[in-house]
């Protein structure tokens, strides 16, 4: 190599070294999932209602679309949109929500308030095969907004199987909105589904030796998780998140959990409702009634997120945490 070639090589290496941080950090503005403004970036502008959907959409979108997440500290049961949220919606092309009685009413209201009549609100859960939907455990006598309708459990994202189905629906919507980048959406969706399959295997493996798989869930949210991971949800602590069980409901739970042939010793709590005392109250009752080793386990239904934590792999990380915690407590 003569000095001219060396010089060229130095220039080339220098250019690459300079380009790497630009490639990694250059698009930071476009990838901050929670900022309330749209970056100057080509491709579809996509809003999702809450964090798991962000992960599903952003993994399919890659650099071909921009994805923004709405809900952070308050999840779909409690969320009230702000003016900034409605402003974000006013410039969006697609709004992915779960539907199934969970978040679509607020989405439609926001769409109305934004004046963005071109916005396509996609209720992902409604596009699932009806055979893939599970009944929830609690039936409500009356429906308020934010409650589940038709007795269907809307928490489809808590199974990697269903997550993969949602990813395919997102893929098809993005392909339709942006056909020029169809191949990219295809390949990224396939790559992400490989990760979701790995997540499924991880959980099945972690839980495979558990003999006693019975639990009480905190709110009625685990039908899909239960199906995939073969745990058995025997009861639900709170009818609606944030509403503590009354004396009659508590009595019923104690009866279920002290069943002689099939006692329940693992009771789920949720980080979103850490001030709830009903899980611990139930645990103490079970101790008093002779159930062996009753324990609380924190299970995060992934309805809220700390904004700074929301990355493309957040869903997988949080699901693994849930599985690990459950594996620690089940016997
Ligand atoms: Zn929920």
GROMACS .gro file of C-alpha atoms and ligand atoms in nm:
model
  332
    1UNK     CA    1   0.000   0.000   0.000
    2UNK     CA    2   0.159   0.332  -0.103
    3UNK     CA    3   0.112   0.656   0.083
    4UNK     CA    4  -0.169   0.764  -0.151
    5UNK     CA    5  -0.365   0.445  -0.077
    6UNK     CA    6  -0.296   0.483   0.295
    7UNK     CA    7  -0.430   0.836   0.284
    8UNK     CA    8  -0.744   0.718   0.101
    9UNK     CA    9  -0.788   0.442   0.356
   10UNK     CA   10  -0.755   0.693   0.639
   11UNK     CA   11  -1.019   0.915   0.482
   12UNK     CA   12  -1.251   0.618   0.431
   13UNK     CA   13  -1.211   0.490   0.788
   14UNK     CA   14  -1.259   0.842   0.916
   15UNK     CA   15  -1.581   0.878   0.720
   16UNK     CA   16  -1.715   0.546   0.850
   17UNK     CA   17  -1.628   0.630   1.210
   18UNK     CA   18  -1.807   0.963   1.172
   19UNK     CA   19  -2.108   0.802   1.007
   20UNK     CA   20  -2.170   0.537   1.273
   21UNK     CA   21  -2.291   0.771   1.549
   22UNK     CA   22  -2.491   0.963   1.289
   23UNK     CA   23  -2.660   0.639   1.185
   24UNK     CA   24  -2.729   0.542   1.544
   25UNK     CA   25  -2.823   0.879   1.689
   26UNK     CA   26  -2.902   1.083   1.382
   27UNK     CA   27  -3.267   0.985   1.384
   28UNK     CA   28  -3.320   1.024   1.757
   29UNK     CA   29  -3.585   1.287   1.696
   30UNK     CA   30  -3.776   1.044   1.478
   31UNK     CA   31  -3.757   0.761   1.727
   32UNK     CA   32  -3.854   0.926   2.054
   33UNK     CA   33  -4.177   0.732   2.094
   34UNK     CA   34  -4.348   0.969   2.336
   35UNK     CA   35  -4.264   1.316   2.204
   36UNK     CA   36  -4.580   1.496   2.103
   37UNK     CA   37  -4.458   1.626   1.768
   38UNK     CA   38  -4.400   1.454   1.436
   39UNK     CA   39  -4.049   1.464   1.295
   40UNK     CA   40  -3.984   1.565   0.938
   41UNK     CA   41  -3.961   1.209   0.810
   42UNK     CA   42  -4.121   1.039   0.509
   43UNK     CA   43  -4.360   0.746   0.541
   44UNK     CA   44  -4.680   0.678   0.732
   45UNK     CA   45  -4.733   0.853   1.066
   46UNK     CA   46  -4.855   0.589   1.307
   47UNK     CA   47  -4.999   0.636   1.656
   48UNK     CA   48  -5.062   0.347   1.895
   49UNK     CA   49  -5.273   0.361   2.207
   50UNK     CA   50  -5.030   0.197   2.449
   51UNK     CA   51  -4.689   0.042   2.492
   52UNK     CA   52  -4.710  -0.321   2.368
   53UNK     CA   53  -4.864  -0.196   2.045
   54UNK     CA   54  -4.576   0.049   2.014
   55UNK     CA   55  -4.328  -0.238   2.023
   56UNK     CA   56  -4.526  -0.440   1.770
   57UNK     CA   57  -4.563  -0.145   1.532
   58UNK     CA   58  -4.212  -0.003   1.561
   59UNK     CA   59  -4.053  -0.340   1.493
   60UNK     CA   60  -4.251  -0.367   1.169
   61UNK     CA   61  -4.213   0.001   1.076
   62UNK     CA   62  -3.835   0.018   1.090
   63UNK     CA   63  -3.728   0.342   0.923
   64UNK     CA   64  -4.014   0.336   0.674
   65UNK     CA   65  -4.275   0.478   0.913
   66UNK     CA   66  -4.278   0.683   1.233
   67UNK     CA   67  -4.453   0.535   1.537
   68UNK     CA   68  -4.573   0.731   1.838
   69UNK     CA   69  -4.710   0.595   2.165
   70UNK     CA   70  -4.988   0.776   2.351
   71UNK     CA   71  -5.040   0.628   2.697
   72UNK     CA   72  -4.759   0.617   2.949
   73UNK     CA   73  -4.836   0.644   3.321
   74UNK     CA   74  -5.208   0.581   3.273
   75UNK     CA   75  -5.316   0.273   3.081
   76UNK     CA   76  -5.626   0.205   2.872
   77UNK     CA   77  -5.850   0.159   3.178
   78UNK     CA   78  -5.769   0.506   3.316
   79UNK     CA   79  -5.639   0.719   3.029
   80UNK     CA   80  -5.768   1.066   2.957
   81UNK     CA   81  -5.628   1.221   2.639
   82UNK     CA   82  -5.460   1.560   2.661
   83UNK     CA   83  -5.464   1.837   2.403
   84UNK     CA   84  -5.114   1.734   2.296
   85UNK     CA   85  -5.241   1.382   2.226
   86UNK     CA   86  -5.524   1.512   2.011
   87UNK     CA   87  -5.277   1.738   1.829
   88UNK     CA   88  -5.056   1.440   1.756
   89UNK     CA   89  -5.358   1.251   1.623
   90UNK     CA   90  -5.450   1.544   1.398
   91UNK     CA   91  -5.145   1.477   1.180
   92UNK     CA   92  -5.142   1.095   1.197
   93UNK     CA   93  -5.231   0.852   0.918
   94UNK     CA   94  -5.304   0.536   1.119
   95UNK     CA   95  -5.409   0.484   1.481
   96UNK     CA   96  -5.363   0.128   1.609
   97UNK     CA   97  -5.575   0.033   1.910
   98UNK     CA   98  -5.671  -0.304   2.059
   99UNK     CA   99  -6.047  -0.251   2.048
  100UNK     CA  100  -6.263  -0.526   2.204
  101UNK     CA  101  -6.412  -0.269   2.439
  102UNK     CA  102  -6.075  -0.154   2.574
  103UNK     CA  103  -5.960   0.162   2.399
  104UNK     CA  104  -6.153   0.219   2.076
  105UNK     CA  105  -6.412   0.459   2.217
  106UNK     CA  106  -6.146   0.699   2.339
  107UNK     CA  107  -5.965   0.662   2.005
  108UNK     CA  108  -6.276   0.756   1.808
  109UNK     CA  109  -6.340   1.048   2.042
  110UNK     CA  110  -5.985   1.172   1.989
  111UNK     CA  111  -6.022   1.133   1.614
  112UNK     CA  112  -6.339   1.340   1.629
  113UNK     CA  113  -6.171   1.605   1.841
  114UNK     CA  114  -5.868   1.622   1.612
  115UNK     CA  115  -6.065   1.701   1.297
  116UNK     CA  116  -5.849   1.444   1.112
  117UNK     CA  117  -6.119   1.271   0.911
  118UNK     CA  118  -5.858   1.084   0.703
  119UNK     CA  119  -5.716   0.908   1.010
  120UNK     CA  120  -5.762   0.531   0.992
  121UNK     CA  121  -5.839   0.386   1.335
  122UNK     CA  122  -5.750   0.016   1.324
  123UNK     CA  123  -5.898  -0.203   1.598
  124UNK     CA  124  -5.646  -0.485   1.592
  125UNK     CA  125  -5.840  -0.715   1.824
  126UNK     CA  126  -6.147  -0.694   1.604
  127UNK     CA  127  -5.942  -0.827   1.312
  128UNK     CA  128  -5.840  -1.143   1.496
  129UNK     CA  129  -6.022  -1.464   1.410
  130UNK     CA  130  -6.319  -1.493   1.644
  131UNK     CA  131  -6.192  -1.843   1.737
  132UNK     CA  132  -5.879  -1.681   1.879
  133UNK     CA  133  -6.067  -1.464   2.127
  134UNK     CA  134  -6.116  -1.575   2.487
  135UNK     CA  135  -6.396  -1.500   2.726
  136UNK     CA  136  -6.303  -1.295   3.028
  137UNK     CA  137  -6.368  -1.430   3.375
  138UNK     CA  138  -6.587  -1.155   3.507
  139UNK     CA  139  -6.918  -1.054   3.358
  140UNK     CA  140  -7.023  -0.699   3.421
  141UNK     CA  141  -7.384  -0.616   3.495
  142UNK     CA  142  -7.339  -0.274   3.349
  143UNK     CA  143  -7.088  -0.135   3.104
  144UNK     CA  144  -6.890   0.181   3.162
  145UNK     CA  145  -6.642   0.318   2.920
  146UNK     CA  146  -6.312   0.137   2.954
  147UNK     CA  147  -6.476  -0.182   3.065
  148UNK     CA  148  -6.472  -0.492   2.856
  149UNK     CA  149  -6.771  -0.567   2.638
  150UNK     CA  150  -6.935  -0.892   2.537
  151UNK     CA  151  -6.739  -1.080   2.806
  152UNK     CA  152  -6.436  -1.095   2.574
  153UNK     CA  153  -6.101  -1.048   2.743
  154UNK     CA  154  -5.928  -0.771   2.542
  155UNK     CA  155  -5.578  -0.838   2.682
  156UNK     CA  156  -5.464  -1.017   2.367
  157UNK     CA  157  -5.109  -0.878   2.383
  158UNK     CA  158  -5.028  -1.090   2.688
  159UNK     CA  159  -4.975  -1.400   2.472
  160UNK     CA  160  -4.687  -1.405   2.223
  161UNK     CA  161  -4.911  -1.611   1.993
  162UNK     CA  162  -5.165  -1.333   1.978
  163UNK     CA  163  -4.891  -1.072   1.966
  164UNK     CA  164  -4.769  -1.238   1.644
  165UNK     CA  165  -5.120  -1.221   1.499
  166UNK     CA  166  -5.137  -0.850   1.583
  167UNK     CA  167  -4.797  -0.798   1.420
  168UNK     CA  168  -4.928  -0.955   1.098
  169UNK     CA  169  -5.229  -0.725   1.098
  170UNK     CA  170  -5.002  -0.423   1.156
  171UNK     CA  171  -4.776  -0.543   0.874
  172UNK     CA  172  -5.070  -0.563   0.631
  173UNK     CA  173  -5.196  -0.218   0.728
  174UNK     CA  174  -4.852  -0.062   0.678
  175UNK     CA  175  -4.809  -0.240   0.344
  176UNK     CA  176  -5.145  -0.105   0.230
  177UNK     CA  177  -5.058   0.247   0.345
  178UNK     CA  178  -4.709   0.242   0.197
  179UNK     CA  179  -4.686  -0.021  -0.081
  180UNK     CA  180  -4.345   0.104  -0.196
  181UNK     CA  181  -4.191  -0.040   0.120
  182UNK     CA  182  -4.394  -0.360   0.137
  183UNK     CA  183  -4.087  -0.585   0.127
  184UNK     CA  184  -3.935  -0.407   0.426
  185UNK     CA  185  -4.251  -0.441   0.633
  186UNK     CA  186  -4.268  -0.809   0.538
  187UNK     CA  187  -3.914  -0.893   0.638
  188UNK     CA  188  -3.917  -0.694   0.962
  189UNK     CA  189  -4.249  -0.848   1.069
  190UNK     CA  190  -4.108  -1.195   1.002
  191UNK     CA  191  -3.795  -1.115   1.203
  192UNK     CA  192  -3.997  -0.984   1.497
  193UNK     CA  193  -4.228  -1.286   1.495
  194UNK     CA  194  -3.919  -1.504   1.525
  195UNK     CA  195  -3.843  -1.312   1.847
  196UNK     CA  196  -4.201  -1.357   1.969
  197UNK     CA  197  -4.173  -1.730   1.908
  198UNK     CA  198  -3.853  -1.732   2.111
  199UNK     CA  199  -4.039  -1.552   2.390
  200UNK     CA  200  -4.307  -1.819   2.384
  201UNK     CA  201  -4.051  -2.098   2.404
  202UNK     CA  202  -3.870  -1.917   2.685
  203UNK     CA  203  -4.185  -1.909   2.897
  204UNK     CA  204  -4.294  -2.264   2.822
  205UNK     CA  205  -3.949  -2.382   2.917
  206UNK     CA  206  -3.933  -2.179   3.239
  207UNK     CA  207  -4.272  -2.309   3.355
  208UNK     CA  208  -4.255  -2.663   3.224
  209UNK     CA  209  -4.187  -2.836   3.556
  210UNK     CA  210  -4.450  -2.652   3.759
  211UNK     CA  211  -4.696  -2.896   3.911
  212UNK     CA  212  -4.926  -2.641   4.076
  213UNK     CA  213  -5.015  -2.380   3.814
  214UNK     CA  214  -5.314  -2.223   3.988
  215UNK     CA  215  -5.320  -1.848   4.045
  216UNK     CA  216  -5.554  -1.564   4.128
  217UNK     CA  217  -5.504  -1.277   3.884
  218UNK     CA  218  -5.522  -0.914   3.991
  219UNK     CA  219  -5.758  -0.781   3.725
  220UNK     CA  220  -5.928  -0.988   3.463
  221UNK     CA  221  -5.650  -0.984   3.206
  222UNK     CA  222  -5.485  -1.321   3.177
  223UNK     CA  223  -5.703  -1.533   2.947
  224UNK     CA  224  -5.448  -1.530   2.662
  225UNK     CA  225  -5.144  -1.566   2.886
  226UNK     CA  226  -5.321  -1.856   3.054
  227UNK     CA  227  -5.387  -2.025   2.722
  228UNK     CA  228  -5.031  -1.999   2.595
  229UNK     CA  229  -4.847  -2.078   2.916
  230UNK     CA  230  -5.093  -2.326   3.066
  231UNK     CA  231  -5.137  -2.154   3.398
  232UNK     CA  232  -5.477  -2.182   3.561
  233UNK     CA  233  -5.647  -1.859   3.664
  234UNK     CA  234  -5.896  -1.965   3.930
  235UNK     CA  235  -6.018  -1.622   4.034
  236UNK     CA  236  -5.984  -1.248   3.986
  237UNK     CA  237  -5.909  -1.007   4.268
  238UNK     CA  238  -6.048  -0.682   4.128
  239UNK     CA  239  -6.348  -0.668   3.898
  240UNK     CA  240  -6.217  -0.347   3.751
  241UNK     CA  241  -5.860  -0.232   3.806
  242UNK     CA  242  -5.853  -0.001   4.105
  243UNK     CA  243  -6.177  -0.135   4.252
  244UNK     CA  244  -6.108  -0.349   4.557
  245UNK     CA  245  -6.315  -0.664   4.613
  246UNK     CA  246  -6.610  -0.627   4.849
  247UNK     CA  247  -6.670  -0.861   5.143
  248UNK     CA  248  -6.879  -1.100   4.936
  249UNK     CA  249  -6.621  -1.122   4.657
  250UNK     CA  250  -6.344  -1.173   4.910
  251UNK     CA  251  -6.538  -1.455   5.073
  252UNK     CA  252  -6.584  -1.620   4.734
  253UNK     CA  253  -6.211  -1.590   4.659
  254UNK     CA  254  -6.120  -1.741   4.994
  255UNK     CA  255  -6.354  -2.029   4.919
  256UNK     CA  256  -6.192  -2.088   4.579
  257UNK     CA  257  -5.838  -2.066   4.714
  258UNK     CA  258  -5.897  -2.297   5.010
  259UNK     CA  259  -6.047  -2.576   4.798
  260UNK     CA  260  -5.907  -2.891   4.955
  261UNK     CA  261  -5.825  -3.065   4.628
  262UNK     CA  262  -5.704  -2.761   4.438
  263UNK     CA  263  -5.594  -2.479   4.669
  264UNK     CA  264  -5.455  -2.160   4.517
  265UNK     CA  265  -5.140  -2.020   4.674
  266UNK     CA  266  -5.016  -1.765   4.419
  267UNK     CA  267  -5.192  -1.427   4.406
  268UNK     CA  268  -5.101  -1.168   4.145
  269UNK     CA  269  -5.053  -0.800   4.217
  270UNK     CA  270  -4.987  -0.526   3.962
  271UNK     CA  271  -4.726  -0.251   3.976
  272UNK     CA  272  -4.989  -0.009   3.838
  273UNK     CA  273  -5.200  -0.060   4.149
  274UNK     CA  274  -4.930  -0.099   4.410
  275UNK     CA  275  -5.143   0.065   4.679
  276UNK     CA  276  -5.403  -0.210   4.652
  277UNK     CA  277  -5.417  -0.409   4.975
  278UNK     CA  278  -5.658  -0.684   4.871
  279UNK     CA  279  -5.388  -0.925   4.749
  280UNK     CA  280  -5.208  -0.914   5.083
  281UNK     CA  281  -5.540  -0.939   5.269
  282UNK     CA  282  -5.626  -1.252   5.073
  283UNK     CA  283  -5.278  -1.396   5.131
  284UNK     CA  284  -5.315  -1.350   5.508
  285UNK     CA  285  -5.656  -1.516   5.502
  286UNK     CA  286  -5.506  -1.813   5.321
  287UNK     CA  287  -5.223  -1.838   5.575
  288UNK     CA  288  -5.483  -1.835   5.854
  289UNK     CA  289  -5.687  -2.104   5.679
  290UNK     CA  290  -5.390  -2.338   5.642
  291UNK     CA  291  -5.307  -2.303   5.270
  292UNK     CA  292  -4.939  -2.389   5.238
  293UNK     CA  293  -4.705  -2.102   5.142
  294UNK     CA  294  -4.941  -1.846   4.991
  295UNK     CA  295  -4.743  -1.586   4.801
  296UNK     CA  296  -4.790  -1.264   4.609
  297UNK     CA  297  -4.640  -1.231   4.263
  298UNK     CA  298  -4.615  -0.905   4.076
  299UNK     CA  299  -4.746  -0.943   3.722
  300UNK     CA  300  -4.735  -0.643   3.491
  301UNK     CA  301  -5.013  -0.646   3.230
  302UNK     CA  302  -4.804  -0.395   3.032
  303UNK     CA  303  -5.078  -0.135   3.018
  304UNK     CA  304  -4.850   0.146   3.133
  305UNK     CA  305  -4.487   0.229   3.068
  306UNK     CA  306  -4.224   0.466   3.199
  307UNK     CA  307  -4.161   0.685   2.892
  308UNK     CA  308  -3.785   0.650   2.926
  309UNK     CA  309  -3.813   0.270   2.922
  310UNK     CA  310  -4.005   0.239   2.598
  311UNK     CA  311  -3.776   0.080   2.342
  312UNK     CA  312  -3.848  -0.162   2.058
  313UNK     CA  313  -3.761  -0.461   2.280
  314UNK     CA  314  -3.956  -0.340   2.587
  315UNK     CA  315  -4.242  -0.588   2.535
  316UNK     CA  316  -4.013  -0.890   2.522
  317UNK     CA  317  -3.816  -0.773   2.826
  318UNK     CA  318  -4.128  -0.712   3.035
  319UNK     CA  319  -4.286  -1.042   2.935
  320UNK     CA  320  -3.969  -1.226   3.034
  321UNK     CA  321  -3.978  -1.045   3.370
  322UNK     CA  322  -4.338  -1.158   3.423
  323UNK     CA  323  -4.249  -1.516   3.334
  324UNK     CA  324  -3.942  -1.513   3.559
  325UNK     CA  325  -4.139  -1.382   3.857
  326UNK     CA  326  -4.414  -1.634   3.806
  327UNK     CA  327  -4.163  -1.918   3.767
  328UNK     CA  328  -4.007  -1.813   4.097
  329UNK     CA  329  -4.336  -1.839   4.286
  330UNK     CA  330  -4.510  -2.136   4.124
  331UNK     CA  331  -4.408  -2.482   4.243
  332LIG    ZN1  332  -5.657  -0.445   3.169
   0.00000   0.00000   0.00000
